[in-house]
Tab-separated table of N, CA and C in Angstrom:
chain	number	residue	atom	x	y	z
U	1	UNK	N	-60.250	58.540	-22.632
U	1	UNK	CA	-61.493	58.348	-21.988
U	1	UNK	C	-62.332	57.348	-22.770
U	2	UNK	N	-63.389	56.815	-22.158
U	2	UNK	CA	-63.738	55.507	-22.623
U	2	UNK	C	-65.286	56.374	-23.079
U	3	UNK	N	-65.778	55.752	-23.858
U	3	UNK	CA	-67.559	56.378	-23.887
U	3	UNK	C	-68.223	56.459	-22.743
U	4	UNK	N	-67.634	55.366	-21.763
U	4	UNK	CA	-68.622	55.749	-20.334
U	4	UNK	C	-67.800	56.576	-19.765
U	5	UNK	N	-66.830	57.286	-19.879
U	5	UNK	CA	-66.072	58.404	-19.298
U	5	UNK	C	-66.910	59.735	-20.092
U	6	UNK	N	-66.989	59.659	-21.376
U	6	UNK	CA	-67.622	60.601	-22.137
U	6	UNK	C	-68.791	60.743	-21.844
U	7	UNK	N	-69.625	60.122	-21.510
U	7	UNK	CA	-71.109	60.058	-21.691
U	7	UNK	C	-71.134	61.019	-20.531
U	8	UNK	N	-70.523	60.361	-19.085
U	8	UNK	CA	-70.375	60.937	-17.819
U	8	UNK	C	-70.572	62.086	-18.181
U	9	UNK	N	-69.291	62.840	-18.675
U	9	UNK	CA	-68.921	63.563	-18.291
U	9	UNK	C	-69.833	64.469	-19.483
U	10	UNK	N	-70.433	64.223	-20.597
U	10	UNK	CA	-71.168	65.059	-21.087
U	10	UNK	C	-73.018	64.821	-20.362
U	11	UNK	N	-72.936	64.177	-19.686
U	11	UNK	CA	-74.248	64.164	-19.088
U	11	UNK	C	-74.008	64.860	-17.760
U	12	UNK	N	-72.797	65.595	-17.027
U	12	UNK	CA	-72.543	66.205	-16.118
U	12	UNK	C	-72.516	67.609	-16.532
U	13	UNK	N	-72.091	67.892	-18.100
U	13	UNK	CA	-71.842	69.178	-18.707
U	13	UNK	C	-73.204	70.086	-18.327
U	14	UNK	N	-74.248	70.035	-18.587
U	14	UNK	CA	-75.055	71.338	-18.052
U	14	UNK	C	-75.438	71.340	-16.395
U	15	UNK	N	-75.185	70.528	-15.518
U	15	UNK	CA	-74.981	70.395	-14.334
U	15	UNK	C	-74.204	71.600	-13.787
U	16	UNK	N	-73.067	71.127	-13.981
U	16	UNK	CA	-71.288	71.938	-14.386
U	16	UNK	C	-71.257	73.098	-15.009
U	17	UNK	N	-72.500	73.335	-16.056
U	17	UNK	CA	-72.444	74.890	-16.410
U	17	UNK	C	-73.317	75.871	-15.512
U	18	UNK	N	-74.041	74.839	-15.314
U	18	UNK	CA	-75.410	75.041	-13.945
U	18	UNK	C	-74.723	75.732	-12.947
U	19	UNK	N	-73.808	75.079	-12.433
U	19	UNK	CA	-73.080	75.375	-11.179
U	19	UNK	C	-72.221	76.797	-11.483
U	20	UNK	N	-71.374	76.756	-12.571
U	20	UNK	CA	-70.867	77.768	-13.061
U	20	UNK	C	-71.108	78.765	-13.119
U	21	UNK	N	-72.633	78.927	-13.564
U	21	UNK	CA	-73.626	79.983	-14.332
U	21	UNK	C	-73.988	80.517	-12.623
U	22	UNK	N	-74.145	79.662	-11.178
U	22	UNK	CA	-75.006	80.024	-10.542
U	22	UNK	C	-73.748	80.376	-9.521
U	23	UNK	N	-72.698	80.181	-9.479
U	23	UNK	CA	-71.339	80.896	-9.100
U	23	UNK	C	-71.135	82.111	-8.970
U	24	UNK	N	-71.079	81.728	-11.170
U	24	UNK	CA	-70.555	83.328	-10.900
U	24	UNK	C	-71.714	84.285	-10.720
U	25	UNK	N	-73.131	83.996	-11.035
U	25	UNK	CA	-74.303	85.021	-10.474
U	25	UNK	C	-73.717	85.421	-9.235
U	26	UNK	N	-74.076	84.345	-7.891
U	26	UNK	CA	-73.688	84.181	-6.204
U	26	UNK	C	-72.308	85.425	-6.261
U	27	UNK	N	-71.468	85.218	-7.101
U	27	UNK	CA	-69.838	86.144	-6.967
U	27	UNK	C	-69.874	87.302	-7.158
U	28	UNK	N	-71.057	87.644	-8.951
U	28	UNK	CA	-71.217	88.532	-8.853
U	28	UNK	C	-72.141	89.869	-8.201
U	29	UNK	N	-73.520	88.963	-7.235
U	29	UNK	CA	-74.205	89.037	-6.520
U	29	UNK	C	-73.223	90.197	-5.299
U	30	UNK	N	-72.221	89.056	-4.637
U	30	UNK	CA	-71.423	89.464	-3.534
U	30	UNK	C	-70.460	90.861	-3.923
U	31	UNK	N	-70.141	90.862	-5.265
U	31	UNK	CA	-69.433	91.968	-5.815
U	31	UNK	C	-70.162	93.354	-5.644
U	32	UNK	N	-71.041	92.976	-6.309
U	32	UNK	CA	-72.436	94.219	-6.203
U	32	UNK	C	-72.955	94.233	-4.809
U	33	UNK	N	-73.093	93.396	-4.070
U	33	UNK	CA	-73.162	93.836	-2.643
U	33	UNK	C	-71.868	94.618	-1.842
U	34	UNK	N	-71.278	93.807	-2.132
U	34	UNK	CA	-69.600	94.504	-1.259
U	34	UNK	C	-68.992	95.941	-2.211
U	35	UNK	N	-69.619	96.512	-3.175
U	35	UNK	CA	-69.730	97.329	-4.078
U	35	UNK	C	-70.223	98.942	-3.753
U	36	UNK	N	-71.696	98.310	-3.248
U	36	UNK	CA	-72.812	99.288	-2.802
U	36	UNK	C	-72.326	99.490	-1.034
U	37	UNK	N	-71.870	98.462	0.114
U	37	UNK	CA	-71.361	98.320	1.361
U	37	UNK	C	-70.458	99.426	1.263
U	38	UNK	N	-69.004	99.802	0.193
U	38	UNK	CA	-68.312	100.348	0.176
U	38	UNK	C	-68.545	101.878	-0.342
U	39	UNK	N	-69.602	101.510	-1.094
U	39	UNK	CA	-70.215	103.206	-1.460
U	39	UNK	C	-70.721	103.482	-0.246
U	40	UNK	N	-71.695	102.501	0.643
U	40	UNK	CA	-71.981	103.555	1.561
U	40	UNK	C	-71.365	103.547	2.904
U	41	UNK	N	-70.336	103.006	2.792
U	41	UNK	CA	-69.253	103.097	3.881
U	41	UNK	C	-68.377	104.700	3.524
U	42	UNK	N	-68.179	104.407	1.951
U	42	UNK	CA	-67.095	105.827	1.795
U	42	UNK	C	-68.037	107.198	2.072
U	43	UNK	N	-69.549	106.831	1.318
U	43	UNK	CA	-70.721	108.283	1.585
U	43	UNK	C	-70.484	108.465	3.097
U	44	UNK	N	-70.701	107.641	4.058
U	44	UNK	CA	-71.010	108.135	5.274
U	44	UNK	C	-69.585	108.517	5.577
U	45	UNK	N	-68.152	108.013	5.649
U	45	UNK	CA	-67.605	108.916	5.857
U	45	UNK	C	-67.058	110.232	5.260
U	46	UNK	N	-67.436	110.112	3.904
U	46	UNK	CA	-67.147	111.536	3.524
U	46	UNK	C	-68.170	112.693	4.290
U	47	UNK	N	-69.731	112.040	4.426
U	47	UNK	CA	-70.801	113.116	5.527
U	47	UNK	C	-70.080	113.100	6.996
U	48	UNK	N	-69.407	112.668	7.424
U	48	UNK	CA	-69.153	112.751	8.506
U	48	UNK	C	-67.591	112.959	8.739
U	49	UNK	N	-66.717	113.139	7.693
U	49	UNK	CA	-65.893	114.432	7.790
U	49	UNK	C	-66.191	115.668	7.539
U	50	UNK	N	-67.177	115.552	6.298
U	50	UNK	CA	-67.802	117.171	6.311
U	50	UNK	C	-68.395	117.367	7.411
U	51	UNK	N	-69.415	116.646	8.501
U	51	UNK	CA	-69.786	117.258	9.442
U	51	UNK	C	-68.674	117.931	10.263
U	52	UNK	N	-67.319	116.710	10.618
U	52	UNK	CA	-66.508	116.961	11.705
U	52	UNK	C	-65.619	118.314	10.647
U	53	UNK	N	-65.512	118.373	9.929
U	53	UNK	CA	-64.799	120.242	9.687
U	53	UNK	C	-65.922	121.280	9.906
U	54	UNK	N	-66.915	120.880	9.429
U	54	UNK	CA	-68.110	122.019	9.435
U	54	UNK	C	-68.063	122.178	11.303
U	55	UNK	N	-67.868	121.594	12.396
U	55	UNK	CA	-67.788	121.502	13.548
U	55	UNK	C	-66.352	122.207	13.923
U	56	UNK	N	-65.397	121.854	13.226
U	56	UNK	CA	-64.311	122.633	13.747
U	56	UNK	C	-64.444	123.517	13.385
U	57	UNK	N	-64.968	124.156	12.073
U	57	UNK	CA	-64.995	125.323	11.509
U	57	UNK	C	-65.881	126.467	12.171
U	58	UNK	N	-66.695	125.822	12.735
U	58	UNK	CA	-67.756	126.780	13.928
U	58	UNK	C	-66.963	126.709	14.989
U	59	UNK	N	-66.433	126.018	15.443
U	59	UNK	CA	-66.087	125.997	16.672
U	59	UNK	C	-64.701	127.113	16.632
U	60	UNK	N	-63.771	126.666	15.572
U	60	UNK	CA	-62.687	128.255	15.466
U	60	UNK	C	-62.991	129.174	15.082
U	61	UNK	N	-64.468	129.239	14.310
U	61	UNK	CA	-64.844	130.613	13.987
U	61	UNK	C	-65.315	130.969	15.893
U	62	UNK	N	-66.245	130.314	16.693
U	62	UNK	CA	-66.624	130.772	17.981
U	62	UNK	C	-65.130	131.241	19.073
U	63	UNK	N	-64.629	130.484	18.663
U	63	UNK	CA	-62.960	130.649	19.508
U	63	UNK	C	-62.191	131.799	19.381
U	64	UNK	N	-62.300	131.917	17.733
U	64	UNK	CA	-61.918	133.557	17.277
U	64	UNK	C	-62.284	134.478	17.685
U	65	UNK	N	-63.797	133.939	17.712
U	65	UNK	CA	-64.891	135.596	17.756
U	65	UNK	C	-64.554	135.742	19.303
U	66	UNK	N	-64.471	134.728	20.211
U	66	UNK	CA	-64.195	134.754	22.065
U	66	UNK	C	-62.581	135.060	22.217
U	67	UNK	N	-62.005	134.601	21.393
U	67	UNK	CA	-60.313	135.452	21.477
U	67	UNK	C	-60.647	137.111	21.333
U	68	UNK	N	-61.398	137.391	20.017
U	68	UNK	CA	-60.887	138.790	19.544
U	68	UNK	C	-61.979	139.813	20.595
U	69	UNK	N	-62.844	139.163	20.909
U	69	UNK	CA	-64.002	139.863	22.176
U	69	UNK	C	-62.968	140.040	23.613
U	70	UNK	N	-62.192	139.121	23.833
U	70	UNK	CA	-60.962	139.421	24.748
U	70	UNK	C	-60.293	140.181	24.881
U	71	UNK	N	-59.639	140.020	23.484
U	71	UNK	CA	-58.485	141.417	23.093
U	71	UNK	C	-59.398	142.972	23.047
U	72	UNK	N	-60.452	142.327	22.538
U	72	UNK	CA	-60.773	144.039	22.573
U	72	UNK	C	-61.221	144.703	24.177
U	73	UNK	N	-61.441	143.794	24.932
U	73	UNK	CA	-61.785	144.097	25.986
U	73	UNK	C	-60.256	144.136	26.511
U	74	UNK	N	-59.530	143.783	26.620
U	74	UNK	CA	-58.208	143.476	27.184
U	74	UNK	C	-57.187	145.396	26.508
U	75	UNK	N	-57.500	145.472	25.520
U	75	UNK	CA	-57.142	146.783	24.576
U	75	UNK	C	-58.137	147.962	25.152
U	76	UNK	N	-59.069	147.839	25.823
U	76	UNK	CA	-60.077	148.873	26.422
U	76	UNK	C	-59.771	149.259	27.329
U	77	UNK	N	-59.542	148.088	28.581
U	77	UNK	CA	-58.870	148.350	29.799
U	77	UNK	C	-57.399	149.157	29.442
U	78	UNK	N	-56.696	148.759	28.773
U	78	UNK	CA	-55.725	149.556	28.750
U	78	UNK	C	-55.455	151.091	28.143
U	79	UNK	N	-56.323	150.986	27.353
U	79	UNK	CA	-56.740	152.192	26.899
U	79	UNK	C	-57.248	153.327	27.864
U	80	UNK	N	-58.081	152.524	28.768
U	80	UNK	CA	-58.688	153.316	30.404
U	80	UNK	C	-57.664	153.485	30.880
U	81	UNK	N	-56.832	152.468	31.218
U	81	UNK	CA	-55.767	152.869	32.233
U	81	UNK	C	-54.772	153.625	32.055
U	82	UNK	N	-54.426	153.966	30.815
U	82	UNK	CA	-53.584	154.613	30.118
U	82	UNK	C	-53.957	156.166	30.202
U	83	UNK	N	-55.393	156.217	29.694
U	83	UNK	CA	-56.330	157.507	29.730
U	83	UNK	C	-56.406	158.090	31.491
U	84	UNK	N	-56.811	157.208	32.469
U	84	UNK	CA	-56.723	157.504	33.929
U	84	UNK	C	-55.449	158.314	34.129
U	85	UNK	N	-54.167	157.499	33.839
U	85	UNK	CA	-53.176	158.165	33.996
U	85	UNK	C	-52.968	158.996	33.607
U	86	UNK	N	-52.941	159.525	32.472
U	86	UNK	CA	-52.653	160.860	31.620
U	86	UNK	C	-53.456	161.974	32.262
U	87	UNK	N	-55.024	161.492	32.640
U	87	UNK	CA	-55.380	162.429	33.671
U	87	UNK	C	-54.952	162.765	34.639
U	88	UNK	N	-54.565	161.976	35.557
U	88	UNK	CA	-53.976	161.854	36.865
U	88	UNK	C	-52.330	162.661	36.781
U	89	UNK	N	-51.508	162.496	35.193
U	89	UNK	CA	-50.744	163.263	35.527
U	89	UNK	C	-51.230	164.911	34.872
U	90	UNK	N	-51.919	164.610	34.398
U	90	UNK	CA	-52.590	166.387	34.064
U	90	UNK	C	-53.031	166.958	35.384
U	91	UNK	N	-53.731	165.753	35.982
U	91	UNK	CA	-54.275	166.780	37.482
U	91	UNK	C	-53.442	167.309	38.303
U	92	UNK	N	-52.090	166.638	38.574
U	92	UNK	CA	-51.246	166.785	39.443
U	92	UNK	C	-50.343	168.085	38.910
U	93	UNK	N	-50.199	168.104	37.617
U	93	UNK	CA	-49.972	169.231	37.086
U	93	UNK	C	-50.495	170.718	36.943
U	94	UNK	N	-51.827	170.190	36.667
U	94	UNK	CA	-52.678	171.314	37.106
U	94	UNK	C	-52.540	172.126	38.693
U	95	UNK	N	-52.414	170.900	39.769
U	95	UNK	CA	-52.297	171.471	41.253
U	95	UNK	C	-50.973	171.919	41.136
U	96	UNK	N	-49.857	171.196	40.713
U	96	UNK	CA	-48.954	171.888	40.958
U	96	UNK	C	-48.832	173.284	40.493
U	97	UNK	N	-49.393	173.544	39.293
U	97	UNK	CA	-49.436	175.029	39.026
U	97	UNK	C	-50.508	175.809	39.252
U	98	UNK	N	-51.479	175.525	39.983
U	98	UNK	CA	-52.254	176.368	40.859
U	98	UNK	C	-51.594	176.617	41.658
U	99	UNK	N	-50.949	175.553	42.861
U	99	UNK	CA	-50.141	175.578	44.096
U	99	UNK	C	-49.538	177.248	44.013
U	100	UNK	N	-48.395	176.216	42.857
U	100	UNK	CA	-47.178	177.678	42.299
U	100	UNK	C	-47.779	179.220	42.380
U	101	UNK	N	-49.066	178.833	41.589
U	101	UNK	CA	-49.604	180.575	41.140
U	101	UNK	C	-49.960	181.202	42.275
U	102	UNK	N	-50.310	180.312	43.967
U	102	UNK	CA	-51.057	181.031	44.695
U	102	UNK	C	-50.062	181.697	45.399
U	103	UNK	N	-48.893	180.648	45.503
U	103	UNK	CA	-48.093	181.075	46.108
U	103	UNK	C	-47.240	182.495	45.968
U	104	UNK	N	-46.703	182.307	44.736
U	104	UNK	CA	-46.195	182.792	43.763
U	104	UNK	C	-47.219	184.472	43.576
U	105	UNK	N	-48.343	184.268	43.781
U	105	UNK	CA	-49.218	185.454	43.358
U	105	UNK	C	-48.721	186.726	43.875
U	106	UNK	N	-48.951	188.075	43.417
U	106	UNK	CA	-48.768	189.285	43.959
U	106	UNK	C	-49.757	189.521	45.533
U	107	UNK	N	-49.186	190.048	46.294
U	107	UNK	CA	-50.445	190.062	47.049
U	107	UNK	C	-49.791	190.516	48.578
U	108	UNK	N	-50.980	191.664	48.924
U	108	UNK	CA	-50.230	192.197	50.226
U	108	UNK	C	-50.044	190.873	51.490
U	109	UNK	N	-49.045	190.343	51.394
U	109	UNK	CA	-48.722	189.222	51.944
U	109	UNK	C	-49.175	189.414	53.999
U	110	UNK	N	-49.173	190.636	54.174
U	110	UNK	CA	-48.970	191.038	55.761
U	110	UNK	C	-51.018	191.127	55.987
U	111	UNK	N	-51.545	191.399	54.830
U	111	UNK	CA	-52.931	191.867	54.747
U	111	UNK	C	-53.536	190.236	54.922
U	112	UNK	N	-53.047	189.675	53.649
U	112	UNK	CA	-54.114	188.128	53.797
U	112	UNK	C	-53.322	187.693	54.569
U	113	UNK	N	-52.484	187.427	55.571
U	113	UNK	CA	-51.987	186.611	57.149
U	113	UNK	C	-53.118	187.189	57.563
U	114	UNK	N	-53.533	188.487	57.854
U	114	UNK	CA	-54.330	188.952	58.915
U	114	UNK	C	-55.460	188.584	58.655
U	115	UNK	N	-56.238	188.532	57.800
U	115	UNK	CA	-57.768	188.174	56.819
U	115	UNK	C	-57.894	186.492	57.652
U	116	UNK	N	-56.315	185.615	57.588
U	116	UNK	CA	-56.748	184.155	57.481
U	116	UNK	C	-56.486	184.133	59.449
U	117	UNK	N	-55.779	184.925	60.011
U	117	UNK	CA	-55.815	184.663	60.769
U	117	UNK	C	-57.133	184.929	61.716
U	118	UNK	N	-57.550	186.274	61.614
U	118	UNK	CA	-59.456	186.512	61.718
U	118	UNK	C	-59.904	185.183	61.288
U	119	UNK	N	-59.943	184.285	60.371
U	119	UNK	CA	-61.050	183.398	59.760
U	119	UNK	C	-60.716	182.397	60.759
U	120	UNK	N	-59.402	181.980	60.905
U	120	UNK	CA	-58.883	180.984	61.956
U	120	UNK	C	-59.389	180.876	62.981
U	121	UNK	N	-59.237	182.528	64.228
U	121	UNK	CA	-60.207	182.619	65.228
U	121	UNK	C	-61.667	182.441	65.197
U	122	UNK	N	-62.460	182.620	63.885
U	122	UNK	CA	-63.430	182.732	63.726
U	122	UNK	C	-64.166	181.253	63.690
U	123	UNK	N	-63.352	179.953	63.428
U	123	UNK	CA	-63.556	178.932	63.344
U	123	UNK	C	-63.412	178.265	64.494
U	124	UNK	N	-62.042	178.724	65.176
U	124	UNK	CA	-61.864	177.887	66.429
U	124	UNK	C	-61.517	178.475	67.913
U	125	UNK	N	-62.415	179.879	67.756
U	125	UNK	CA	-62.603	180.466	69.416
U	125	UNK	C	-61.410	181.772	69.088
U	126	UNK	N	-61.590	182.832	69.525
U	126	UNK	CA	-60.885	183.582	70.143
U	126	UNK	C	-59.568	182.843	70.666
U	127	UNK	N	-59.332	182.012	71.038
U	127	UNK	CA	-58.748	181.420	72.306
U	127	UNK	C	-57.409	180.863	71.175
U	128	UNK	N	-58.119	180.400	69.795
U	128	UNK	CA	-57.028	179.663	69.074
U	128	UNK	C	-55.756	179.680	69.559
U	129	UNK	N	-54.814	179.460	69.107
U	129	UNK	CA	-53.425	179.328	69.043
U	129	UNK	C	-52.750	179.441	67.656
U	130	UNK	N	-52.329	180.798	66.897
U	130	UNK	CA	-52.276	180.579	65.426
U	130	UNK	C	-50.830	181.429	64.909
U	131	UNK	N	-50.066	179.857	64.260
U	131	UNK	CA	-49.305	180.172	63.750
U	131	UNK	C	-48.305	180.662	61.837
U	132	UNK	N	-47.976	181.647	62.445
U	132	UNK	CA	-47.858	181.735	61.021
U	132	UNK	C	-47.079	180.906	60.071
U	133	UNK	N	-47.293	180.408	59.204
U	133	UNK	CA	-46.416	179.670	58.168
U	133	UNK	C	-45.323	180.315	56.916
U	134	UNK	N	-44.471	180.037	56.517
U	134	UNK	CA	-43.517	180.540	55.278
U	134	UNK	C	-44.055	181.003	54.294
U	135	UNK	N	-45.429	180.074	53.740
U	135	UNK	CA	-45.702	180.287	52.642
U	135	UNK	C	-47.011	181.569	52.585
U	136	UNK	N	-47.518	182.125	53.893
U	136	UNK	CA	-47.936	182.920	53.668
U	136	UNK	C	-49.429	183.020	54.311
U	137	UNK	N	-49.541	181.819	54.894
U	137	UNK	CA	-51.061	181.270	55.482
U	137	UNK	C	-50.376	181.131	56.654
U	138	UNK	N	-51.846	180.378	57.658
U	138	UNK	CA	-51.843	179.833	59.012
U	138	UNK	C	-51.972	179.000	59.778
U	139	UNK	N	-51.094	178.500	60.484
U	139	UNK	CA	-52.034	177.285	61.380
U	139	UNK	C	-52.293	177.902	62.725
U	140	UNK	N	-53.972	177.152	62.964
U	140	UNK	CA	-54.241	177.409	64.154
U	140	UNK	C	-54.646	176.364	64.631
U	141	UNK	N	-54.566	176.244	66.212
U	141	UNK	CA	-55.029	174.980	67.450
U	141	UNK	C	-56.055	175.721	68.029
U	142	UNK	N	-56.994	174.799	68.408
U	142	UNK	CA	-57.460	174.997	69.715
U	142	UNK	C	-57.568	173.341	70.482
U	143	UNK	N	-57.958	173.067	71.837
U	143	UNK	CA	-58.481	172.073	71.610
U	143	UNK	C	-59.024	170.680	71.277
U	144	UNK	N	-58.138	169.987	70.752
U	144	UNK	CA	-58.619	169.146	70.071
U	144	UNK	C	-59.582	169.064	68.630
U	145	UNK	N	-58.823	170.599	67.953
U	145	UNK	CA	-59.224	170.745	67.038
U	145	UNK	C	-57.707	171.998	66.134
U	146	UNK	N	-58.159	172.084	64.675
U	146	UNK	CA	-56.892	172.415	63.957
U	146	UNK	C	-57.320	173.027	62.708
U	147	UNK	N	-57.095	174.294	62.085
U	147	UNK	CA	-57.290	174.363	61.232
U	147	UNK	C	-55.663	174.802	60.269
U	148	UNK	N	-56.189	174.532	59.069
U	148	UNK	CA	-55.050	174.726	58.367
U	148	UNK	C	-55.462	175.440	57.031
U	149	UNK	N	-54.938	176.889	57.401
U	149	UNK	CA	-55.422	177.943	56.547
U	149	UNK	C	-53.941	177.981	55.943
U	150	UNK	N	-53.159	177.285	55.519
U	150	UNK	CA	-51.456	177.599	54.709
U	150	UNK	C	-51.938	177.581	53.273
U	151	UNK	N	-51.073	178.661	52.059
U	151	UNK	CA	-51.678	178.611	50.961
U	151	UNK	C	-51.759	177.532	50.182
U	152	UNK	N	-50.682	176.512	50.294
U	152	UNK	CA	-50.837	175.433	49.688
U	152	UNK	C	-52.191	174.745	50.210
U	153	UNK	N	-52.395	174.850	51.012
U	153	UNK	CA	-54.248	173.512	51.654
U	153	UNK	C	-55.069	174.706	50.793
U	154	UNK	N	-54.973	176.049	50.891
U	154	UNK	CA	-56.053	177.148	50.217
U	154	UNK	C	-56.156	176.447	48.836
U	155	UNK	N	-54.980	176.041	48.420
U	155	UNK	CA	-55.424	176.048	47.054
U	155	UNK	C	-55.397	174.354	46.113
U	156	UNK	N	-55.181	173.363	47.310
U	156	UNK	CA	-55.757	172.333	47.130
U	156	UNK	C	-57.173	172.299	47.050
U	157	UNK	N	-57.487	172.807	48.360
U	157	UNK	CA	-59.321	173.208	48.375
U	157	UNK	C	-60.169	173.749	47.746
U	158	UNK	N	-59.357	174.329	46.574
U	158	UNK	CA	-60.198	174.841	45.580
U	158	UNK	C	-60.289	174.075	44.584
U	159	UNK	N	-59.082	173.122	44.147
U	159	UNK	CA	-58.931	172.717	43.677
U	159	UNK	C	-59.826	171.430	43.378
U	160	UNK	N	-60.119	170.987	45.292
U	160	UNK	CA	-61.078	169.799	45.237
U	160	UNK	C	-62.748	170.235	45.264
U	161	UNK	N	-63.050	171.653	45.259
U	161	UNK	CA	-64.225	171.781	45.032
U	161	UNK	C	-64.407	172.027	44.062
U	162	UNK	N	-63.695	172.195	43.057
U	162	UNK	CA	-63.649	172.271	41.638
U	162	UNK	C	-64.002	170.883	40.720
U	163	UNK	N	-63.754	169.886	41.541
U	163	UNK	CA	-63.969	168.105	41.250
U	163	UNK	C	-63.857	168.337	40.245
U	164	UNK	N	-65.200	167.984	39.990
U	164	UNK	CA	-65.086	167.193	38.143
U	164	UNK	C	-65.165	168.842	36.830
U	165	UNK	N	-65.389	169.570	37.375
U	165	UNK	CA	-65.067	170.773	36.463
U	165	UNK	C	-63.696	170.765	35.866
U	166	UNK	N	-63.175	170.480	36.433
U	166	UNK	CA	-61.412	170.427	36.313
U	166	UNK	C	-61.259	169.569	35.087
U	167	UNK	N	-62.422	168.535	34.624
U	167	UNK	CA	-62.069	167.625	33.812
U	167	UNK	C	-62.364	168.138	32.300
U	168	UNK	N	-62.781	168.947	32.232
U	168	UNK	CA	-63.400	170.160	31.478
U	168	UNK	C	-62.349	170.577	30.662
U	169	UNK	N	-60.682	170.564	31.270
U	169	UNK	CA	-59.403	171.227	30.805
U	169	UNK	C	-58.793	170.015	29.748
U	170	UNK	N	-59.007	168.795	30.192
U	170	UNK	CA	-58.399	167.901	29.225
U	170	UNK	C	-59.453	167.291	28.367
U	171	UNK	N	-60.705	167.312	28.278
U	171	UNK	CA	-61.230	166.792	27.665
U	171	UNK	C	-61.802	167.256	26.235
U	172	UNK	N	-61.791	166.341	25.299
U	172	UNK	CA	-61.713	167.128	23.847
U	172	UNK	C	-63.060	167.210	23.297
C-alpha cells in the first residue's frame, strides 16, 4: 500500500469502527428484541396451555360428575325394578297361599255353599241362577248380571282390600 492507500484507509478507520460499533449495537438491539418476542411468545403459550388443561380438567371433572350422576341414577332404577319384582313375586306368593289356606281350610263345606248361595240371591234377585263350583263357592246369573262368590275370587278380594297393608309383610 502506498501512503495514499494508508492515509485512506486510516482516515476511514473510525468511520469503519463507527459503523461496526453501530452494527453490532442495531444486532444486538434485534437480539434483545427477538429475545423478549420469544419470551413472550413462549409466556403466552405456556398461559394458554395452562388455561387449555385447566379447561379440560373442568370439563372431565363436569363429564365425570354427569357420567357418575347417570350411573347412579341408572343403579336406582334398577334397584326399583329389582325391588318391584321381589315384591310382585312375594305378592303372588302371598295369594297363592292365602288361595291354598282358604281352600284348603277346615270348614263345614255344605254350610258356607248355603251362607254364599243366600248372599248370591241376595245380590242378584231371588230369581238368580246359582251354580255350585268344586272349590266350594258359587256362581250365580241373573240378567245381565253375575256374581262370583268361588273361594278362590273370596280370597283374592280380600286380598285386594287388604292393598297396601299387605306391604307391611315384606317391608323391613
Amino acid at each position: 500500500m502506498t501512503t495514499k492507500g494508508t492515509e485512506w484507509a486510516d482516515a476511514l478507520e473510525p468511520a469503519r469502527t463507527e459503523l461496526l460499533r453501530a452494527a453490532r449495537e442495531a444486532a444486538d438491539a434485534l437480539l434483545a428484541e427477538a429475545a423478549e418476542d420469544a419470551r413472550r411468545v413462549l409466556a403466552a403459550g405456556r398461559d394458554e396451555a395452562a388455561a387449555i388443561l385447566e379447561r379440560a380438567r373442568l370439563q372431565g371433572r363436569a363429564d365425570g360428575a354427569a357420567f357418575a350422576a347417570a350411573e347412579v341414577v341408572r343403579a336406582r332404577r334398577r334397584a326399583y325394578a329389582l325391588e318391584l319384582a321381589v315384591r310382585k313375586e312375594m305378592y303372588e306368593e302371598l295369594r297363592r297361599r292365602v288361595t291354598e289356606g282358604v281352600l284348603h281350610a277346615p270348614a263345614d263345606r255344605a254350610a258356607l255353599r248355603s251362607r254364599l248361595e243366600a248372599r248370591a240371591r241376595a245380590v242378584l234377585g231371588p230369581g238368580a241362577s246359582v251354580t255350585a263350583v268344586a272349590d266350594g263357592g258359587v256362581l250365580a246369573e241373573a240378567p245381565g248380571r253375575r256374581v262370583d262368590l268361588t273361594l278362590a275370587s273370596l280370597a283374592e278380594r280380600a286380598l285386594e282390600r287388604a292393598g297396601l297393608e299387605t306391604e307391611i309383610l315384606w317391608v323391613p
